[in-house]
CSV table of C-alpha atoms and ligand atoms in Angstrom, one decimal:
chain,number,residue,atom,x,y,z
A,1,MET,CA,-9.6,-151.5,52.4
A,2,ILE,CA,-13.6,-150.6,52.7
A,3,PRO,CA,-14.2,-149.1,49.2
A,4,LEU,CA,-16.0,-145.9,48.9
A,5,PRO,CA,-19.6,-145.6,47.9
A,6,GLU,CA,-20.5,-146.5,44.7
A,7,ARG,CA,-24.2,-145.2,44.5
A,8,GLU,CA,-26.2,-142.6,46.1
A,9,ARG,CA,-27.8,-143.0,49.2
A,10,VAL,CA,-31.1,-141.2,49.5
A,11,LEU,CA,-30.8,-139.3,52.6
A,12,LEU,CA,-34.3,-139.1,54.4
A,13,GLY,CA,-33.1,-139.3,57.5
A,14,PRO,CA,-33.3,-136.2,60.3
A,15,GLY,CA,-29.9,-135.2,58.7
A,16,PRO,CA,-27.7,-135.0,56.4
A,17,SER,CA,-29.7,-134.8,53.6
A,18,MET,CA,-28.3,-135.0,49.8
A,19,VAL,CA,-26.4,-132.9,48.3
A,20,SER,CA,-26.5,-131.6,45.0
A,21,PRO,CA,-23.6,-132.1,42.5
A,22,ARG,CA,-23.6,-128.6,41.6
A,23,VAL,CA,-22.6,-128.6,45.5
A,24,MET,CA,-20.0,-131.3,45.5
A,25,ARG,CA,-18.2,-130.1,42.6
A,26,THR,CA,-17.1,-126.9,44.2
A,27,MET,CA,-15.4,-128.9,46.9
A,28,ALA,CA,-12.8,-130.2,44.0
A,29,ALA,CA,-11.6,-126.4,43.6
A,30,PRO,CA,-8.0,-125.9,44.7
A,31,VAL,CA,-7.5,-125.0,48.6
A,32,LEU,CA,-6.7,-121.7,49.9
A,33,SER,CA,-5.4,-120.8,52.9
A,34,HIS,CA,-7.6,-119.3,55.7
A,35,LEU,CA,-6.0,-115.7,55.3
A,36,ASP,CA,-5.8,-115.9,51.3
A,37,PRO,CA,-7.2,-112.4,49.8
A,38,ASP,CA,-9.5,-114.4,47.7
A,39,LEU,CA,-10.9,-116.5,50.5
A,40,LEU,CA,-11.4,-113.5,52.6
A,41,ALA,CA,-13.3,-112.0,50.1
A,42,MET,CA,-15.4,-115.1,49.3
A,43,MET,CA,-16.1,-115.1,53.2
A,44,ASP,CA,-17.4,-111.3,53.2
A,45,GLU,CA,-19.7,-112.2,50.6
A,46,LEU,CA,-21.2,-115.4,52.2
A,47,ARG,CA,-21.6,-113.1,55.1
A,48,GLY,CA,-24.1,-111.1,53.3
A,49,ARG,CA,-25.6,-114.5,51.7
A,50,LEU,CA,-26.0,-115.9,55.6
A,51,ALA,CA,-27.7,-112.5,56.9
A,52,ALA,CA,-30.1,-112.6,53.9
A,53,THR,CA,-31.3,-116.3,54.6
A,54,PHE,CA,-31.7,-115.6,58.4
A,55,ARG,CA,-33.4,-112.2,57.5
A,56,ALA,CA,-31.1,-110.7,60.1
A,57,PRO,CA,-31.7,-107.0,60.7
A,58,GLU,CA,-29.1,-104.4,59.8
A,59,GLY,CA,-26.1,-104.3,62.0
A,60,SER,CA,-26.2,-108.4,62.7
A,61,PHE,CA,-23.1,-110.4,62.5
A,62,ALA,CA,-23.9,-113.6,60.3
A,63,PHE,CA,-21.1,-116.1,59.8
A,64,ALA,CA,-20.2,-119.9,59.9
A,65,VAL,CA,-18.8,-121.5,62.6
A,66,SER,CA,-16.3,-124.4,61.8
A,67,GLY,CA,-18.0,-127.1,63.0
A,68,THR,CA,-21.6,-129.0,62.7
A,69,GLY,CA,-25.2,-127.9,64.2
A,70,THR,CA,-23.8,-128.5,67.8
A,71,SER,CA,-20.9,-126.2,67.1
A,72,ALA,CA,-23.1,-123.1,66.4
A,73,MET,CA,-25.5,-124.2,69.1
A,74,GLU,CA,-22.3,-123.8,71.7
A,75,THR,CA,-21.5,-120.4,70.1
A,76,ALA,CA,-24.6,-119.2,70.7
A,77,VAL,CA,-24.4,-120.3,74.3
A,78,ALA,CA,-20.6,-119.7,75.3
A,79,ASN,CA,-21.4,-116.2,74.4
A,80,LEU,CA,-24.7,-115.4,75.9
A,81,VAL,CA,-24.6,-117.4,79.0
A,82,GLY,CA,-22.3,-117.1,81.5
A,83,ASP,CA,-22.2,-117.4,85.4
A,84,GLY,CA,-25.7,-116.6,87.0
A,85,THR,CA,-27.7,-115.8,83.6
A,86,ARG,CA,-31.0,-116.6,84.1
A,87,VAL,CA,-32.2,-119.0,81.3
A,88,LEU,CA,-35.5,-120.1,80.2
A,89,SER,CA,-35.1,-123.5,78.1
A,90,ILE,CA,-38.1,-124.5,76.4
A,91,VAL,CA,-38.1,-128.2,76.1
A,92,GLY,CA,-39.9,-131.1,74.0
A,93,GLY,CA,-37.6,-133.0,72.5
A,94,TYR,CA,-33.9,-134.0,72.3
A,95,PHE,CA,-32.2,-131.1,70.9
A,96,ALA,CA,-33.8,-129.0,73.3
A,97,ASP,CA,-32.8,-130.6,76.2
A,98,ARG,CA,-29.3,-130.5,74.5
A,99,LEU,CA,-29.6,-126.8,74.5
A,100,ALA,CA,-30.4,-126.6,77.8
A,101,GLY,CA,-27.9,-128.7,79.4
A,102,MET,CA,-25.6,-126.8,77.4
A,103,SER,CA,-26.3,-123.6,79.0
A,104,GLN,CA,-26.1,-125.5,82.4
A,105,ARG,CA,-22.5,-126.0,81.6
A,106,TYR,CA,-22.0,-122.6,80.6
A,107,GLY,CA,-23.1,-121.5,84.3
A,108,GLY,CA,-26.7,-120.4,83.3
A,109,GLN,CA,-29.0,-121.0,86.2
A,110,VAL,CA,-31.7,-122.7,84.0
A,111,ALA,CA,-35.0,-123.1,84.7
A,112,ARG,CA,-37.2,-125.5,82.0
A,113,VAL,CA,-40.5,-125.4,80.5
A,114,ASP,CA,-41.0,-129.2,80.0
A,115,TYR,CA,-43.7,-130.0,77.0
A,116,GLU,CA,-44.8,-133.1,75.9
A,117,TRP,CA,-42.6,-134.8,73.2
A,118,GLY,CA,-44.5,-134.9,69.9
A,119,ARG,CA,-46.4,-131.6,70.5
A,120,ALA,CA,-45.5,-127.6,70.3
A,121,VAL,CA,-45.2,-125.9,73.5
A,122,ASP,CA,-48.1,-123.5,74.6
A,123,PRO,CA,-47.1,-120.0,74.9
A,124,ASP,CA,-49.1,-119.4,78.1
A,125,ALA,CA,-46.8,-122.0,80.0
A,126,VAL,CA,-44.0,-119.6,78.8
A,127,ARG,CA,-45.7,-116.4,79.8
A,128,ARG,CA,-46.3,-118.1,83.4
A,129,ALA,CA,-42.9,-119.3,83.6
A,130,LEU,CA,-41.6,-115.5,82.7
A,131,LYS,CA,-44.1,-113.8,85.2
A,132,THR,CA,-42.8,-116.0,88.2
A,133,ASN,CA,-38.9,-116.0,87.5
A,134,GLY,CA,-38.3,-113.9,85.0
A,135,ALA,CA,-35.3,-114.4,82.3
A,136,ASP,CA,-32.3,-113.3,80.6
A,137,VAL,CA,-32.2,-115.6,78.2
A,138,ILE,CA,-34.8,-118.1,76.1
A,139,THR,CA,-33.7,-121.0,74.6
A,140,ILE,CA,-36.4,-122.9,72.0
A,141,VAL,CA,-36.1,-125.1,69.0
A,142,HIS,CA,-38.0,-123.7,65.8
A,143,ALA,CA,-38.1,-127.3,64.1
A,144,GLU,CA,-37.7,-130.1,66.7
A,145,THR,CA,-36.0,-133.0,64.4
A,146,SER,CA,-36.5,-135.4,67.6
A,147,THR,CA,-40.5,-135.4,67.3
A,148,GLY,CA,-41.3,-133.6,63.8
A,149,VAL,CA,-42.7,-130.7,65.8
A,150,LEU,CA,-42.8,-126.6,64.7
A,151,ASN,CA,-42.7,-124.6,67.6
A,152,PRO,CA,-44.5,-120.8,67.5
A,153,VAL,CA,-41.3,-118.7,67.7
A,154,GLN,CA,-42.4,-115.8,66.4
A,155,GLU,CA,-44.8,-115.5,69.3
A,156,ILE,CA,-42.3,-116.6,71.9
A,157,ALA,CA,-39.6,-114.5,70.9
A,158,ALA,CA,-42.8,-111.4,71.0
A,159,ILE,CA,-43.3,-112.8,74.6
A,160,ALA,CA,-39.5,-112.9,75.6
A,161,ARG,CA,-39.0,-109.5,74.5
A,162,GLU,CA,-41.7,-108.1,77.0
A,163,HIS,CA,-39.8,-109.5,79.7
A,164,GLY,CA,-36.6,-108.3,78.3
A,165,ALA,CA,-35.3,-111.4,77.3
A,166,LEU,CA,-33.1,-112.4,74.6
A,167,THR,CA,-34.3,-115.4,72.5
A,168,ILE,CA,-31.7,-118.0,71.1
A,169,VAL,CA,-33.2,-120.2,68.6
A,170,ASP,CA,-32.1,-123.3,67.1
A,171,ALA,CA,-33.1,-123.2,63.4
A,172,VAL,CA,-31.0,-125.9,62.2
A,173,THR,CA,-34.0,-127.7,60.6
A,174,SER,CA,-35.6,-124.6,59.7
A,175,LEU,CA,-33.5,-122.7,58.0
A,176,GLY,CA,-34.0,-122.5,54.3
A,177,GLY,CA,-37.2,-125.0,54.7
A,178,HIS,CA,-39.5,-122.9,57.0
A,179,PRO,CA,-40.2,-119.2,57.0
A,180,LEU,CA,-37.7,-117.5,59.8
A,181,ASP,CA,-37.4,-114.1,59.9
A,182,LEU,CA,-34.9,-112.6,62.7
A,183,ALA,CA,-35.5,-109.0,62.3
A,184,ALA,CA,-39.4,-109.2,62.4
A,185,TRP,CA,-39.7,-111.6,65.0
A,186,GLY,CA,-36.9,-109.9,67.2
A,187,ILE,CA,-35.0,-112.9,67.5
A,188,GLY,CA,-31.4,-112.3,69.4
A,189,ALA,CA,-29.5,-115.1,67.8
A,190,ALA,CA,-29.9,-118.3,65.6
A,191,TYR,CA,-27.9,-120.6,64.2
A,192,SER,CA,-28.0,-123.8,62.2
A,193,CYS,CA,-25.9,-126.1,60.0
A,194,ALA,CA,-25.2,-127.2,56.4
A,195,GLN,CA,-26.6,-130.4,55.7
A,196,LYS,CA,-30.1,-130.4,56.4
A,197,CYS,CA,-32.6,-127.7,54.4
A,198,ILE,CA,-29.3,-125.8,53.1
A,199,GLY,CA,-27.8,-128.3,51.0
A,200,ALA,CA,-24.1,-128.2,51.6
A,201,PRO,CA,-22.2,-131.3,53.6
A,202,SER,CA,-21.9,-131.2,57.3
A,203,GLY,CA,-18.7,-129.3,58.8
A,204,ILE,CA,-20.1,-125.7,58.8
A,205,ALA,CA,-22.6,-124.3,60.4
A,206,PRO,CA,-24.4,-120.6,60.0
A,207,ILE,CA,-25.3,-118.6,62.9
A,208,ALA,CA,-26.6,-114.7,63.0
A,209,PHE,CA,-26.0,-112.4,66.3
A,210,ALA,CA,-28.5,-109.4,66.1
A,211,PRO,CA,-27.4,-106.1,67.3
A,212,GLU,CA,-28.9,-106.5,70.5
A,213,ALA,CA,-27.5,-110.3,71.2
A,214,LEU,CA,-23.9,-108.7,70.0
A,215,ALA,CA,-24.1,-106.1,72.7
A,216,ARG,CA,-25.3,-108.2,75.6
A,217,ARG,CA,-22.5,-110.8,74.7
A,218,VAL,CA,-20.7,-112.4,77.9
A,219,LYS,CA,-16.8,-113.1,78.3
A,220,ALA,CA,-16.8,-116.5,76.7
A,221,ARG,CA,-15.5,-119.6,78.3
A,222,SER,CA,-14.5,-121.3,75.1
A,223,PHE,CA,-11.7,-120.4,73.0
A,224,TYR,CA,-12.8,-121.8,69.9
A,225,PHE,CA,-16.5,-120.6,69.8
A,226,ASP,CA,-15.1,-116.9,71.4
A,227,LEU,CA,-17.6,-114.6,69.7
A,228,THR,CA,-15.0,-111.5,69.5
A,229,LEU,CA,-12.1,-113.8,68.3
A,230,LEU,CA,-14.3,-115.2,65.5
A,231,GLU,CA,-15.2,-111.3,64.8
A,232,ASP,CA,-11.3,-110.6,64.8
A,233,TYR,CA,-11.0,-113.3,62.3
A,234,TRP,CA,-14.2,-112.7,60.0
A,235,LEU,CA,-14.0,-109.0,60.0
A,236,ARG,CA,-10.3,-108.3,60.9
A,237,ARG,CA,-8.7,-110.8,59.5
A,238,LYS,CA,-6.9,-112.0,62.5
A,239,TYR,CA,-5.9,-115.6,62.4
A,240,HIS,CA,-7.9,-117.7,64.8
A,241,HIS,CA,-8.5,-121.3,63.4
A,242,THR,CA,-7.6,-122.7,59.8
A,243,ILE,CA,-11.3,-122.7,58.3
A,244,CYS,CA,-11.8,-125.4,55.6
A,245,ALA,CA,-12.0,-123.7,52.0
A,246,SER,CA,-14.0,-126.4,50.6
A,247,LEU,CA,-16.6,-126.4,53.0
A,248,ILE,CA,-16.8,-122.4,52.3
A,249,TYR,CA,-16.8,-123.6,48.8
A,250,ALA,CA,-20.0,-125.7,49.4
A,251,LEU,CA,-22.0,-123.5,51.7
A,252,ARG,CA,-21.7,-120.4,49.3
A,253,GLU,CA,-22.6,-122.5,46.3
A,254,ALA,CA,-25.6,-124.0,48.5
A,255,LEU,CA,-26.5,-120.6,49.6
A,256,LEU,CA,-26.3,-119.4,45.8
A,257,MET,CA,-29.0,-122.1,45.1
A,258,VAL,CA,-31.2,-121.1,47.9
A,259,GLU,CA,-31.1,-117.6,46.4
A,260,GLU,CA,-31.8,-118.7,42.9
A,261,GLU,CA,-34.7,-120.6,44.3
A,262,GLY,CA,-35.8,-117.9,46.1
A,263,LEU,CA,-36.3,-118.1,50.2
A,264,GLU,CA,-40.1,-118.1,50.0
A,265,ALA,CA,-40.6,-120.6,46.8
A,266,ARG,CA,-38.0,-122.8,48.7
A,267,TRP,CA,-40.2,-122.5,52.0
A,268,ALA,CA,-43.3,-123.3,49.3
A,269,ARG,CA,-41.6,-126.1,48.1
A,270,HIS,CA,-40.8,-128.0,51.4
A,271,ARG,CA,-44.5,-127.5,52.6
A,272,ARG,CA,-45.7,-128.6,49.2
A,273,HIS,CA,-43.7,-132.0,49.2
A,274,HIS,CA,-44.5,-132.8,53.0
A,275,LEU,CA,-48.6,-132.4,51.9
A,276,ALA,CA,-47.7,-134.8,49.1
A,277,LEU,CA,-45.4,-137.3,51.5
A,278,ARG,CA,-48.4,-136.9,54.1
A,279,ALA,CA,-51.4,-138.0,51.8
A,280,GLY,CA,-49.2,-140.9,50.5
A,281,ILE,CA,-48.7,-141.9,54.3
A,282,GLU,CA,-52.2,-141.4,55.0
A,283,ALA,CA,-53.5,-143.8,52.1
A,284,MET,CA,-51.6,-146.3,53.2
A,285,GLY,CA,-53.5,-146.2,56.4
A,286,LEU,CA,-50.4,-144.7,58.9
A,287,ALA,CA,-50.1,-141.6,60.6
A,288,LEU,CA,-47.9,-138.7,61.6
A,289,LEU,CA,-47.4,-138.2,65.4
A,290,PRO,CA,-48.0,-134.5,65.8
A,291,PRO,CA,-51.4,-132.7,65.4
A,292,GLU,CA,-51.7,-131.2,62.0
A,293,ALA,CA,-50.7,-127.7,62.9
A,294,GLU,CA,-47.9,-128.4,64.7
A,295,ARG,CA,-45.9,-130.4,62.1
A,296,LEU,CA,-42.6,-129.6,60.2
A,297,TRP,CA,-42.7,-129.5,56.5
A,298,THR,CA,-39.0,-130.6,56.9
A,299,LEU,CA,-39.1,-134.5,59.1
A,300,ASN,CA,-42.1,-136.1,59.3
A,301,ALA,CA,-42.6,-138.3,62.0
A,302,VAL,CA,-44.4,-141.5,61.2
A,303,ARG,CA,-45.6,-143.7,63.5
A,304,VAL,CA,-45.1,-147.4,63.6
A,305,PRO,CA,-48.2,-149.4,63.3
A,306,ASP,CA,-48.9,-152.2,66.0
A,307,GLY,CA,-47.1,-155.5,65.2
A,308,ILE,CA,-44.4,-154.1,62.8
A,309,ASP,CA,-40.6,-154.3,63.3
A,310,GLU,CA,-39.4,-150.7,63.4
A,311,ALA,CA,-35.8,-151.4,63.0
A,312,ALA,CA,-36.2,-154.0,60.6
A,313,VAL,CA,-38.1,-151.6,58.0
A,314,ARG,CA,-35.4,-149.1,58.4
A,315,THR,CA,-32.6,-152.1,57.5
A,316,GLN,CA,-34.9,-153.2,54.9
A,317,MET,CA,-35.4,-149.7,53.5
A,318,LEU,CA,-31.5,-149.5,53.3
A,319,GLN,CA,-30.4,-152.7,52.1
A,320,ARG,CA,-32.7,-153.3,49.4
A,321,PHE,CA,-33.8,-149.9,48.1
A,322,ASP,CA,-30.4,-147.4,49.5
A,323,ILE,CA,-33.2,-145.5,51.6
A,324,GLU,CA,-32.1,-144.1,55.0
A,325,VAL,CA,-35.0,-142.9,57.2
A,326,GLY,CA,-34.2,-142.2,61.2
A,327,ALA,CA,-35.3,-143.9,64.2
A,328,GLY,CA,-36.9,-142.6,66.9
A,329,LEU,CA,-35.2,-140.7,69.8
A,330,GLY,CA,-35.8,-140.9,73.4
A,331,PRO,CA,-39.5,-141.9,74.4
A,332,LEU,CA,-40.3,-141.8,70.3
A,333,ALA,CA,-37.6,-144.9,70.1
A,334,GLY,CA,-39.7,-147.8,68.5
A,335,ARG,CA,-42.9,-145.6,68.0
A,336,ILE,CA,-41.8,-143.5,65.3
A,337,TRP,CA,-39.7,-143.5,62.0
A,338,ARG,CA,-38.5,-139.9,61.2
A,339,VAL,CA,-38.6,-139.5,57.3
A,340,GLY,CA,-36.7,-136.0,56.2
A,341,LEU,CA,-37.6,-134.0,53.4
A,342,MET,CA,-34.8,-131.5,53.2
A,343,GLY,CA,-33.1,-129.1,50.8
A,344,ALA,CA,-32.1,-131.6,47.5
A,345,SER,CA,-33.8,-134.5,49.3
A,346,SER,CA,-37.1,-132.7,48.9
A,347,THR,CA,-38.3,-133.6,45.0
A,348,PRO,CA,-41.4,-135.0,43.7
A,349,ALA,CA,-39.3,-138.2,42.2
A,350,ILE,CA,-37.5,-138.9,46.2
A,351,ILE,CA,-41.3,-139.1,47.4
A,352,LEU,CA,-42.7,-141.5,45.0
A,353,LEU,CA,-39.4,-143.3,45.5
A,354,PHE,CA,-39.8,-143.4,49.1
A,355,LEU,CA,-43.4,-144.2,48.9
A,356,GLY,CA,-43.2,-147.2,46.8
A,357,ALA,CA,-40.2,-148.5,48.7
A,358,PHE,CA,-42.1,-147.9,52.0
A,359,GLU,CA,-44.9,-150.0,50.9
A,360,SER,CA,-43.0,-152.8,49.5
A,361,VAL,CA,-41.1,-153.3,52.9
A,362,LEU,CA,-44.0,-152.8,54.9
A,363,ARG,CA,-46.0,-155.6,53.0
A,364,ALA,CA,-43.1,-157.7,53.7
A,365,GLN,CA,-43.4,-157.1,57.4
A,366,GLY,CA,-47.3,-158.4,57.5
A,367,ALA,CA,-49.1,-154.7,57.5
A,368,LYS,CA,-51.9,-154.4,55.3
A,369,VAL,CA,-51.1,-151.7,52.7
A,370,PRO,CA,-53.0,-151.4,49.6
A,371,PRO,CA,-51.2,-151.9,46.6
A,372,GLY,CA,-50.5,-148.3,45.0
A,373,ALA,CA,-52.5,-146.5,47.3
A,374,GLY,CA,-49.6,-144.1,49.0
A,375,THR,CA,-48.0,-143.3,45.4
A,376,ALA,CA,-51.3,-142.3,43.9
A,377,ALA,CA,-51.9,-140.1,46.8
A,378,ALA,CA,-49.2,-138.4,46.7
A,379,LEU,CA,-49.2,-138.0,43.0
A,380,ASP,CA,-52.9,-136.5,43.5
A,381,ALA,CA,-51.4,-133.8,45.9
A,382,LEU,CA,-48.2,-133.0,43.6
A,383,ALA,CA,-51.0,-132.3,40.7
A,384,ALA,CA,-53.0,-130.6,43.1
A,385,GLY,CA,-50.3,-128.1,44.5
A,386,SER,CA,-48.3,-127.4,41.7
A,387,GLY,CA,-49.9,-128.3,38.5
A,388,ALA,CA,-47.0,-130.1,37.6
A,389,VAL,CA,-45.3,-133.6,38.5
A,390,HIS,CA,-42.4,-133.2,36.8
A,391,GLU,CA,-41.1,-130.2,38.7
A,392,GLN,CA,-37.6,-130.2,40.0
A,393,ALA,CA,-36.0,-129.0,43.3
B,1,PLP,C1,-29.3,-131.8,64.0
B,1,PLP,C2,-29.6,-130.8,64.6
B,1,PLP,C3,-28.9,-130.5,65.7
B,1,PLP,C4,-27.2,-131.0,66.2
B,1,PLP,O1,-26.4,-130.9,64.6
B,1,PLP,P1,-25.0,-131.5,64.5
B,1,PLP,O2,-24.8,-131.2,62.7
B,1,PLP,O3,-25.5,-132.8,64.6
B,1,PLP,O4,-24.3,-131.2,65.1
B,1,PLP,C5,-29.0,-129.6,66.9
B,1,PLP,N1,-30.5,-128.9,66.5
B,1,PLP,C6,-31.2,-129.3,66.0
B,1,PLP,C7,-32.4,-129.3,66.2
B,1,PLP,C8,-30.9,-130.4,64.8
B,1,PLP,O5,-32.1,-131.3,64.1
């Protein structure tokens, strides 16, 4: 029999991120059934925490889909896109393309604003597309995990509103890591997952529908992701599926930790640690792919230098140091490494460990990296950013 892992992997890929022992322990509590009054009471409480994390407006329905981030993506699409719905999909990466494809599967008439992978979308391109074709629904990925780019969602949602379109936001890699405010930004629906910046294992996915999205729902073709049936279960206690109590425990504990840290403090932590990692990467003579103003704090796309074997570096990081980093996808395959600093993986200690290991592996591959430069620069940035290097997540 293959043994269970004995050592903790340092999870610095595009997700999953590390899960704190506090969250892991909750999953050893006894299982409750999906209709147990105690579990349902916990789920009511969870809805409130989720609404607060999304900053969803009054009257929203925030809950968690039983599945990964993609199941929440499908829940948003299945209930807001039907036959003939005019969808404008903004596509500059792998996940935005998935969202556009899914909208088509559900019967949407999909027009696309395609832009360069590794850049943020230009809001004027969206304005032009809306002027020409109009749209009922706009889909956009806030944090494009495939390219390391942050999109101007607040601006796009405002443009969508001017044209009477509802915005669906993929917040899988931004919820809990970057500012996001459904109420203030006028977003129709947004979804995320548990295993990126929230800090729980995958298998349960936060989602929020604002009142206008609830009102504009279509008849869902999917049974499992039907919003009305999910409301029947979450609000009216009618059996729909057997939700996993252990994952509810984990998600509620992770959200409690978000609340204790404070959403804004958590955003600031992700930013500070991104800047420290960036300082280290640059001091090693490497560069990030997106321009400075368009970078994610939660996922760093590091350019592979000429002459370096991208896959060999990832293998060495894993074998020698137990550190997982991600590969590039699609047009960026072989051109970038994806280094996630999300949730419990975003700590000073992990940044230093990563930079030390990365230096060693790159030097073994023949790269001319000045010894100690990465960790020294990161330590300086951490000291400048917080006044204390020993700060914990
Ligand atoms: C990870 C990710 C998803 C998919 O989530 P799964 O949990 O793998 O299903 C969707 N969108 C973005 C932006 C992601 O980063």
